[in-house]
Tab-separated table of C-alpha atoms and ligand atoms in Angstrom:
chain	number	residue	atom	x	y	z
K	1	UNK	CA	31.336	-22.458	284.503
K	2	UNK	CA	30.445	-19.758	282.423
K	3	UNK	CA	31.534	-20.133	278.693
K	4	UNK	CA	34.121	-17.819	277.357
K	5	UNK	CA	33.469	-16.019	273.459
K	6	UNK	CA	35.815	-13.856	271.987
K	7	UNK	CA	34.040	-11.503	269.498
K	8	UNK	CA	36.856	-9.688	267.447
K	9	UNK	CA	34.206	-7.673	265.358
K	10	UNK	CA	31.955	-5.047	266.698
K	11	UNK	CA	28.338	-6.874	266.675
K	12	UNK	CA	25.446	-4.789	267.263
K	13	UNK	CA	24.113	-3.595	270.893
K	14	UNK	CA	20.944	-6.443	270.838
K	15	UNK	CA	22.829	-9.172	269.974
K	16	UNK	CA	25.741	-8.740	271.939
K	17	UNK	CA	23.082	-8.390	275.549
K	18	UNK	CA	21.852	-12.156	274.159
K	19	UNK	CA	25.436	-13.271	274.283
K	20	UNK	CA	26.185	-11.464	277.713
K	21	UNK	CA	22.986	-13.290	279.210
K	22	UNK	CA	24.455	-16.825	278.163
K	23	UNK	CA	28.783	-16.385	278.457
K	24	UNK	CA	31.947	-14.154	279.210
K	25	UNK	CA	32.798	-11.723	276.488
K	26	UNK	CA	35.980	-10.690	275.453
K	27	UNK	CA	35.408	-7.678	273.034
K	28	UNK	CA	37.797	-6.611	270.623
K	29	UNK	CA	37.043	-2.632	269.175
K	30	UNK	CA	40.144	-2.630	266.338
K	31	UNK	CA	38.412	-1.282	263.164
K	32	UNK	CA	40.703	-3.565	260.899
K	33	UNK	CA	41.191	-7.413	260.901
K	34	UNK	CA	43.150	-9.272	263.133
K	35	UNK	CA	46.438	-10.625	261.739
K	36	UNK	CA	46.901	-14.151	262.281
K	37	UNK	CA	49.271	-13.199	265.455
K	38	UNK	CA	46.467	-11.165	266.689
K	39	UNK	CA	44.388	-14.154	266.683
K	40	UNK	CA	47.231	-17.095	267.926
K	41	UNK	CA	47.584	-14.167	270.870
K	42	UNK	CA	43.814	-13.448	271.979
K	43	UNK	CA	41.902	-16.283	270.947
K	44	UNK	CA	43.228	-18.930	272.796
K	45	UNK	CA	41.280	-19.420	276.778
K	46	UNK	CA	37.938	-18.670	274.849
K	47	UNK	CA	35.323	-21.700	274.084
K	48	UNK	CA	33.589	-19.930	271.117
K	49	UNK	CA	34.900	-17.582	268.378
K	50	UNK	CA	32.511	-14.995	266.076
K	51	UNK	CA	34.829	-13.786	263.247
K	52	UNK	CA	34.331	-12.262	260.138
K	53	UNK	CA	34.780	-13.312	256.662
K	54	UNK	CA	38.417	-11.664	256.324
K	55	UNK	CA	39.573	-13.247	259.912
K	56	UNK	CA	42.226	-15.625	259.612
K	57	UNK	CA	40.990	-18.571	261.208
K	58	UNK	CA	43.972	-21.098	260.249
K	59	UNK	CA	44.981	-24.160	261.227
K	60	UNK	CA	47.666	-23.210	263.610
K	61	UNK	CA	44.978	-20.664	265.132
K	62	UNK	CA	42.176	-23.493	265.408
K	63	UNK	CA	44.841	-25.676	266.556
K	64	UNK	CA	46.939	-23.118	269.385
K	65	UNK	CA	43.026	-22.459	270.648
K	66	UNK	CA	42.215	-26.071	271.067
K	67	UNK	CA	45.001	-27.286	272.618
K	68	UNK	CA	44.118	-23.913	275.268
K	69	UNK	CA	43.799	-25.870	278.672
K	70	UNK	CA	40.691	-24.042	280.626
K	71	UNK	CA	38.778	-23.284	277.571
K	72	UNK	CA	39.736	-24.980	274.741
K	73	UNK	CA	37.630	-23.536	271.301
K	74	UNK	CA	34.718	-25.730	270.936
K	75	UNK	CA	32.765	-23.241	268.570
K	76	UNK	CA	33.334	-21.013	265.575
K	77	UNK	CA	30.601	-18.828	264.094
K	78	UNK	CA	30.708	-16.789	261.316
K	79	UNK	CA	29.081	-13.697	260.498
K	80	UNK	CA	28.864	-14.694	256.343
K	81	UNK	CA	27.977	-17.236	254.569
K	82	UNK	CA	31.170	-18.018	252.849
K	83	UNK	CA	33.732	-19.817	255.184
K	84	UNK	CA	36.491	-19.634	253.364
K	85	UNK	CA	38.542	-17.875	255.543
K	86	UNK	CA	38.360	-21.009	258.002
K	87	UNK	CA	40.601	-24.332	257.726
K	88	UNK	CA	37.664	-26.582	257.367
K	89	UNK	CA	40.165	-29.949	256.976
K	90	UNK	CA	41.573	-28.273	260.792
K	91	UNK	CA	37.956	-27.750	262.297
K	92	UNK	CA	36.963	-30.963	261.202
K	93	UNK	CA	39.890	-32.654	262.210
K	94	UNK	CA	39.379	-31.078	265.631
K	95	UNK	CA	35.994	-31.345	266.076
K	96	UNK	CA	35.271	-27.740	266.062
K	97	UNK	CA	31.681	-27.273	264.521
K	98	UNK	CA	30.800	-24.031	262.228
K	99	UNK	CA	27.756	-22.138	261.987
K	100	UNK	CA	27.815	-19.492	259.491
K	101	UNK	CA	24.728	-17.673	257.590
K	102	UNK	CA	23.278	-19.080	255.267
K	103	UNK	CA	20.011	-17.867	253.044
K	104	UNK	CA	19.641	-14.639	254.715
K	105	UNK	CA	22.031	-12.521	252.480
K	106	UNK	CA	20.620	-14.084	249.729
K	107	UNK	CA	18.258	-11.150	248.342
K	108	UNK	CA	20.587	-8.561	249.336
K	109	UNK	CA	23.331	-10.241	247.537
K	110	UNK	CA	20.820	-10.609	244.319
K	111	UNK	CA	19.885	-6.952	243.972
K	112	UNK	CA	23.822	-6.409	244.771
K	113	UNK	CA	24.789	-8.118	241.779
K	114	UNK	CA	21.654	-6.772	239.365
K	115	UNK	CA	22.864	-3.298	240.306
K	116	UNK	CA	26.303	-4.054	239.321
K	117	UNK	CA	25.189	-5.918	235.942
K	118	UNK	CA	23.307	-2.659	235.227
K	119	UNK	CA	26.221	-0.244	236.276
K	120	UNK	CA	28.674	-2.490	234.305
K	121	UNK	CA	26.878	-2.969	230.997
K	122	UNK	CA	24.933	0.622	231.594
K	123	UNK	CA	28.521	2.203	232.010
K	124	UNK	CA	26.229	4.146	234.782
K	125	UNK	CA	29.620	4.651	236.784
K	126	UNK	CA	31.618	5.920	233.840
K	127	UNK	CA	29.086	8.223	232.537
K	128	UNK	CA	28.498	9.725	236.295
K	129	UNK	CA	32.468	10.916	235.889
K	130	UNK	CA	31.695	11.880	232.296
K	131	UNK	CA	29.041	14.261	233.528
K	132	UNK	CA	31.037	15.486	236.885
K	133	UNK	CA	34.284	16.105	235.126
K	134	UNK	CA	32.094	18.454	232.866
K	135	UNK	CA	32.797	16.500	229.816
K	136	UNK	CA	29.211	16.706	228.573
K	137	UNK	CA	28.639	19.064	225.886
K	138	UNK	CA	25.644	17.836	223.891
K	139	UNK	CA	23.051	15.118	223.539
K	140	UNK	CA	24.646	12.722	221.020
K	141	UNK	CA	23.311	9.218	219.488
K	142	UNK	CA	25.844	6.659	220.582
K	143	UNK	CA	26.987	8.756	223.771
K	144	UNK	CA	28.118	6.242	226.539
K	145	UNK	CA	26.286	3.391	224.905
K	146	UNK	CA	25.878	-0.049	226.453
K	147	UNK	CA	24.656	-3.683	226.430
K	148	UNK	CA	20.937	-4.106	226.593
K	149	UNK	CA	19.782	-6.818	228.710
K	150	UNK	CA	16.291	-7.542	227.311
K	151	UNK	CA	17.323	-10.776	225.280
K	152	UNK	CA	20.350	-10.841	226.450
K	153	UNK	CA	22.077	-14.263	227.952
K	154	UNK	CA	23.086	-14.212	231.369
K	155	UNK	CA	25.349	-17.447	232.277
K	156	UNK	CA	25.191	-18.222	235.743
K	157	UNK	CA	28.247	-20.191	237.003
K	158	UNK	CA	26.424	-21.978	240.372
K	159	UNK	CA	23.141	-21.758	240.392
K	160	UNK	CA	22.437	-22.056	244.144
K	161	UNK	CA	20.652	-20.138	246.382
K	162	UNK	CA	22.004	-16.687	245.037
K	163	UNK	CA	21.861	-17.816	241.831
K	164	UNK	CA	19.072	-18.291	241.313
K	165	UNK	CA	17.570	-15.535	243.404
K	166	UNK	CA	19.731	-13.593	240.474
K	167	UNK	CA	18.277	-15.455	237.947
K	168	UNK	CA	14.491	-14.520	238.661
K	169	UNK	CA	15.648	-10.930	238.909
K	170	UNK	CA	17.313	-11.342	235.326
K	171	UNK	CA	14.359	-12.881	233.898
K	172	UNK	CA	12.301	-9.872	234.836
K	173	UNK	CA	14.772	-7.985	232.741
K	174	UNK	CA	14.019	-10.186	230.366
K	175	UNK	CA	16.927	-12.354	230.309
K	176	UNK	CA	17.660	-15.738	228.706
K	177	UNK	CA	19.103	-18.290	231.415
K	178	UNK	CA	22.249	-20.450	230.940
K	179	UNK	CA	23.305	-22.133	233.868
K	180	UNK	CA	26.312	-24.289	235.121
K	181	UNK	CA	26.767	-25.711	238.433
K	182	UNK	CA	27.736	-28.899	240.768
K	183	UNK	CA	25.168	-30.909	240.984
K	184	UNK	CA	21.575	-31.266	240.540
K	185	UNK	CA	18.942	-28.387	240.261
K	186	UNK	CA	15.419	-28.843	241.107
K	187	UNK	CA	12.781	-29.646	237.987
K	188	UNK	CA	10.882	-27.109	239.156
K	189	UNK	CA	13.215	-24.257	239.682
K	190	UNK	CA	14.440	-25.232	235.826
K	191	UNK	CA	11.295	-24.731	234.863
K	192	UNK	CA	10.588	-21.435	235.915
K	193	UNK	CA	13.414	-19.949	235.033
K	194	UNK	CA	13.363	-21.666	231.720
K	195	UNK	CA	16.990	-22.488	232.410
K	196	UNK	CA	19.300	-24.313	230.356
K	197	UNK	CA	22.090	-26.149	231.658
K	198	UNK	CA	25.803	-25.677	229.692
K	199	UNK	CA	29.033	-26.946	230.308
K	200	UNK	CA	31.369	-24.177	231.600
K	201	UNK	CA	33.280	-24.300	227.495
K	202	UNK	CA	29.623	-23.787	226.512
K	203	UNK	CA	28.505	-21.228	228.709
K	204	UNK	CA	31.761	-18.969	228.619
K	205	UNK	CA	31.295	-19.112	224.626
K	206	UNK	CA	27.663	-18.191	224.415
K	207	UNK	CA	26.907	-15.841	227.431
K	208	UNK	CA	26.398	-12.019	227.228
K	209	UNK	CA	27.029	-11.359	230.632
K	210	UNK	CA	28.793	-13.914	233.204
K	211	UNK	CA	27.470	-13.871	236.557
K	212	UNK	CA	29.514	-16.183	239.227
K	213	UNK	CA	27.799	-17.599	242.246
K	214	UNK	CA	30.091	-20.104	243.371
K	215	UNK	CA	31.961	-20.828	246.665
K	216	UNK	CA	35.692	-20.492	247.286
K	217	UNK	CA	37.041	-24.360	247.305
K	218	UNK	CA	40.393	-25.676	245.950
K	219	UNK	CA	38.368	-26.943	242.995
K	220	UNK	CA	36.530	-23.427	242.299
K	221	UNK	CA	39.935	-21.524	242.310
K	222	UNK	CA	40.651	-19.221	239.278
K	223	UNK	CA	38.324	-21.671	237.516
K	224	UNK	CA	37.707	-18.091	235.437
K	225	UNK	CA	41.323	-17.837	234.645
K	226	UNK	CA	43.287	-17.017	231.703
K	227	UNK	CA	42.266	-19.304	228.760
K	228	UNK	CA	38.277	-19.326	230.309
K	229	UNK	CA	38.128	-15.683	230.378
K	230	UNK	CA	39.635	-15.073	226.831
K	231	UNK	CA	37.415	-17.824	226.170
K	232	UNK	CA	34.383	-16.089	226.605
K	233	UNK	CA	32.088	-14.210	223.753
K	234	UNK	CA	33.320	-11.663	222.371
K	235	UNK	CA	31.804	-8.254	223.757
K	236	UNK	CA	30.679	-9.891	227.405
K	237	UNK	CA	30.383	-8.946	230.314
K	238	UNK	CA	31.895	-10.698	233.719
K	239	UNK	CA	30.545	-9.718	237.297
K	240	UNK	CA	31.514	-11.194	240.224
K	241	UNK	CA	29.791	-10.796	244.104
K	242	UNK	CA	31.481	-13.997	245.415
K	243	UNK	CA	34.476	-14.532	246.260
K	244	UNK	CA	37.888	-12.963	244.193
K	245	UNK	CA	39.363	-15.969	243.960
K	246	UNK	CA	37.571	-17.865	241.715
K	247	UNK	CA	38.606	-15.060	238.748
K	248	UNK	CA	42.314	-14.398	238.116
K	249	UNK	CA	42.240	-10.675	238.650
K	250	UNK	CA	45.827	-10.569	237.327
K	251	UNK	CA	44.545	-11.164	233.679
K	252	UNK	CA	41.388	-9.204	233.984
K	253	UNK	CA	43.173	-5.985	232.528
K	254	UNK	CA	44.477	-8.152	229.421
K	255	UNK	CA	40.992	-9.788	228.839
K	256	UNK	CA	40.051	-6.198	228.431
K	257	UNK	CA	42.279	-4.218	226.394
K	258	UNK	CA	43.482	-7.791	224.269
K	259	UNK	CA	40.162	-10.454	224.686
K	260	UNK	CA	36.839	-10.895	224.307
K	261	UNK	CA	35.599	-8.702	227.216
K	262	UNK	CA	33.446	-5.526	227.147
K	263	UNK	CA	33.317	-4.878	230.724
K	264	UNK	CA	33.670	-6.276	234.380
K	265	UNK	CA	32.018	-5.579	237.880
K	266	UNK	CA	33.626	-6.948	240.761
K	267	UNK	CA	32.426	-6.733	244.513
K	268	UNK	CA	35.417	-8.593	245.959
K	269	UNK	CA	38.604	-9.971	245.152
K	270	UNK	CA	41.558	-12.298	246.077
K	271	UNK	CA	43.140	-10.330	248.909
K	272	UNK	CA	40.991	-7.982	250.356
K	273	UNK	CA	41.033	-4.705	250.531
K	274	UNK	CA	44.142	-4.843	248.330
K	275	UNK	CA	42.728	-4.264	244.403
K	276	UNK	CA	45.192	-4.730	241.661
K	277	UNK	CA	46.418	-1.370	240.132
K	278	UNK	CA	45.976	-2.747	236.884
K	279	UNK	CA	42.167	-2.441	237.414
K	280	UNK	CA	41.594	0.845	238.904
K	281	UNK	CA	42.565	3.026	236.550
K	282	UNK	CA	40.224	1.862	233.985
K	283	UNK	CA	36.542	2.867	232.673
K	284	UNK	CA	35.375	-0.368	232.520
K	285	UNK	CA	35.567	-1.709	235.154
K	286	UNK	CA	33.292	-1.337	238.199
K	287	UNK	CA	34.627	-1.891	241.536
K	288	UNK	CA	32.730	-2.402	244.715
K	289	UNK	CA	34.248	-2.893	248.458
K	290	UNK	CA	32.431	-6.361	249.055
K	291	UNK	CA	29.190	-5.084	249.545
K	292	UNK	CA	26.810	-7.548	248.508
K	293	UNK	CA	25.104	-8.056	251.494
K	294	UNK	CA	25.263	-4.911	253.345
K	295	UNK	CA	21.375	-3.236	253.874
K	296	UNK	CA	21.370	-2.569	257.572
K	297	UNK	CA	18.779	-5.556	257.615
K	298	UNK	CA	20.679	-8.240	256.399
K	299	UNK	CA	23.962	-7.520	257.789
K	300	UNK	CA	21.888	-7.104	261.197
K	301	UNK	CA	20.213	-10.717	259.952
K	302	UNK	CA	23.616	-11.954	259.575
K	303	UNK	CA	25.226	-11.103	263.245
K	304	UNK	CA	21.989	-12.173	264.788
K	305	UNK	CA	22.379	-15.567	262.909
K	306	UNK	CA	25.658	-16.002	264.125
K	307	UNK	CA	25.056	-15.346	268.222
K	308	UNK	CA	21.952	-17.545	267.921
K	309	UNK	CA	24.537	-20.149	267.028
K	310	UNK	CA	26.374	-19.069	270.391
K	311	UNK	CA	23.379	-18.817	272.279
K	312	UNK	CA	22.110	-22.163	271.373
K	313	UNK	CA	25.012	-24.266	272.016
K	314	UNK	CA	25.489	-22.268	275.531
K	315	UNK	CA	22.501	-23.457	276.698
K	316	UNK	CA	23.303	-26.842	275.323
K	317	UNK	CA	20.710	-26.841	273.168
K	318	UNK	CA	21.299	-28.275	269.139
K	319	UNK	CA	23.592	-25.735	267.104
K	320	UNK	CA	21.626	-24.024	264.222
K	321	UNK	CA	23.137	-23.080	260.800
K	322	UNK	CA	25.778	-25.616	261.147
K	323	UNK	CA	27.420	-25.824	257.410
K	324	UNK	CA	27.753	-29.047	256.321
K	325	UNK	CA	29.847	-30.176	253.627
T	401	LIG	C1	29.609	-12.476	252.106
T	401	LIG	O1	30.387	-12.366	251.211
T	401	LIG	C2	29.366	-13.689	252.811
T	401	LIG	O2	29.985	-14.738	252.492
T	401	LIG	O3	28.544	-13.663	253.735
């Protein structure tokens, strides 16, 4: 029997002829997420899911499309990297493996976050409404003036694969790496960044800018939050391309106008596309619509990733880019 995949998100033409060569698609052509009813409603009777980053795959989801009698799920994979849109303790429990996409967005995600570090501390956004709203009326010496990032210290919080594909950027902008991060880095990589390792009290205190690089866990949750953020140097600068929940957005504002910070850049936050109202109307702040991996290579990188998954463990062949945890 033919294997059954529900793709909710429109995949490109190539990849989606591999997946009709191997299964049974049911294609969904909404622009905007599925709600979690969408999902308990159309997912169940398929063997293999391909969501998005912003698809609720909960437990009762995972769990209503297991328990599905002809085709109970046996496969979920994600277009992204980060997975924390899926129940993990639920697909684990279940014995549902994941595939996601791992190391391909990494470049693309690193030039992502350079260009927001330079729009942020550059004001480049600002000063492109200065000019359009015709409030430029002469050349002046401290017009629009900014951080300079030659000698400046970036603090990395996880310096994984992103991370550190940031940090080699940064060090071409001459840059001077701080770094904290689970577990162990390699000598080498140390080395050529001439990285030094902080705890997070250290490296909020002593970085220029704050770049954060970590995944979405219970542990990693607003672990920038009120007290770290208004712990941080005076004058710095936060940017975030992860994932909007490990910053408390709500305080972002206050850390502005009251604490130590000069300016943010964010690329995502905690409930997407929603962006607090308190941010939005202000200069200095940057604000992106999760873009970090989107050139028309890596996002077509990404879906490919993702049916290969499909493809593989259709022709019962070993799974690739399983995560692991
Ligand atoms: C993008 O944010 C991803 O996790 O792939």
């Amino acid at each position: 029997m033919r294997p059954r995949v529900f793709v909710p998100a429109e995949l490109p033409r190539d990849c989606l002829q591999r997946l009709e060569a191997v299964a049974d698609l049911s294609l969904r052509t909404e622009q905007l997420p599925p709600s979690e009813d969408e999902m308990l409603r159309r997912l169940p009777g398929h063997d293999a899911c391909i969501p998005l980053l912003t698809y609720p795959m909960t437990r009762q989801v995972l769990e209503t499309a297991s328990a599905s009698p002809d085709h109970p799920l046996k496969l979920v994979a994600q277009v992204a990297v980060g997975i924390d849109n899926i129940d993990l303790d639920a697909t684990r429990q279940l014995g549902i493996p994941v595939a996601h996409t791992p190391g391909v967005l990494t470049e693309a995600t690193a030039d992502l976050t350079m260009a927001l570090m330079l729009a942020t501390t550059r004001r480049i956004v600002e000063a492109d409404r200065f000019l359009r709203d015709g409030s430029w009326s002469h050349w002046s010496l401290h017009l629009l003036s900014g951080l300079q990032l030659q000698g400046a210290r970036l603090g990395i919080l996880g310096l994984g694969r992103i991370g550190t594909a940031v940090a080699r950027r940064a060090r071409a902008f001459g840059m001077k790496i701080l770094f904290t991060t689970e577990g162990e880095v390699p000598e080498d990589v140390v080395r050529e960044l001439e990285a030094e390792r902080r705890t997070l009290p250290q490296l909020l205190a002593e970085s220029d800018v704050l770049t954060v690089h970590a995944p979405l866990t219970d542990s990693t949750h607003h672990i920038l939050d009120r007290d770290a953020l208004f712990a941080m140097k005076e004058g710095a600068y936060l940017v975030n391309t992860a994932r909007g929940g490990l910053v408390d957005e709500t305080v972002l504002a206050e850390a502005l106008e009251d604490g130590p910070l000069a300016g943010v850049g964010l690329d995502v936050y905690a409930d997407e596309p929603s962006v607090p109202a308190s941010l939005v109307g202000r200069d200095d702040i940057v604000l992106l619509p999760h873009i970090g991996s989107s050139t028309v290579h890596t996002r077509h990188r990404m879906a490919s990733m993702a049916v290969d998954a499909v493809v593989a463990w259709a022709n019962n062949e070993p799974v690739p880019h399983l995560f692991r945890d």
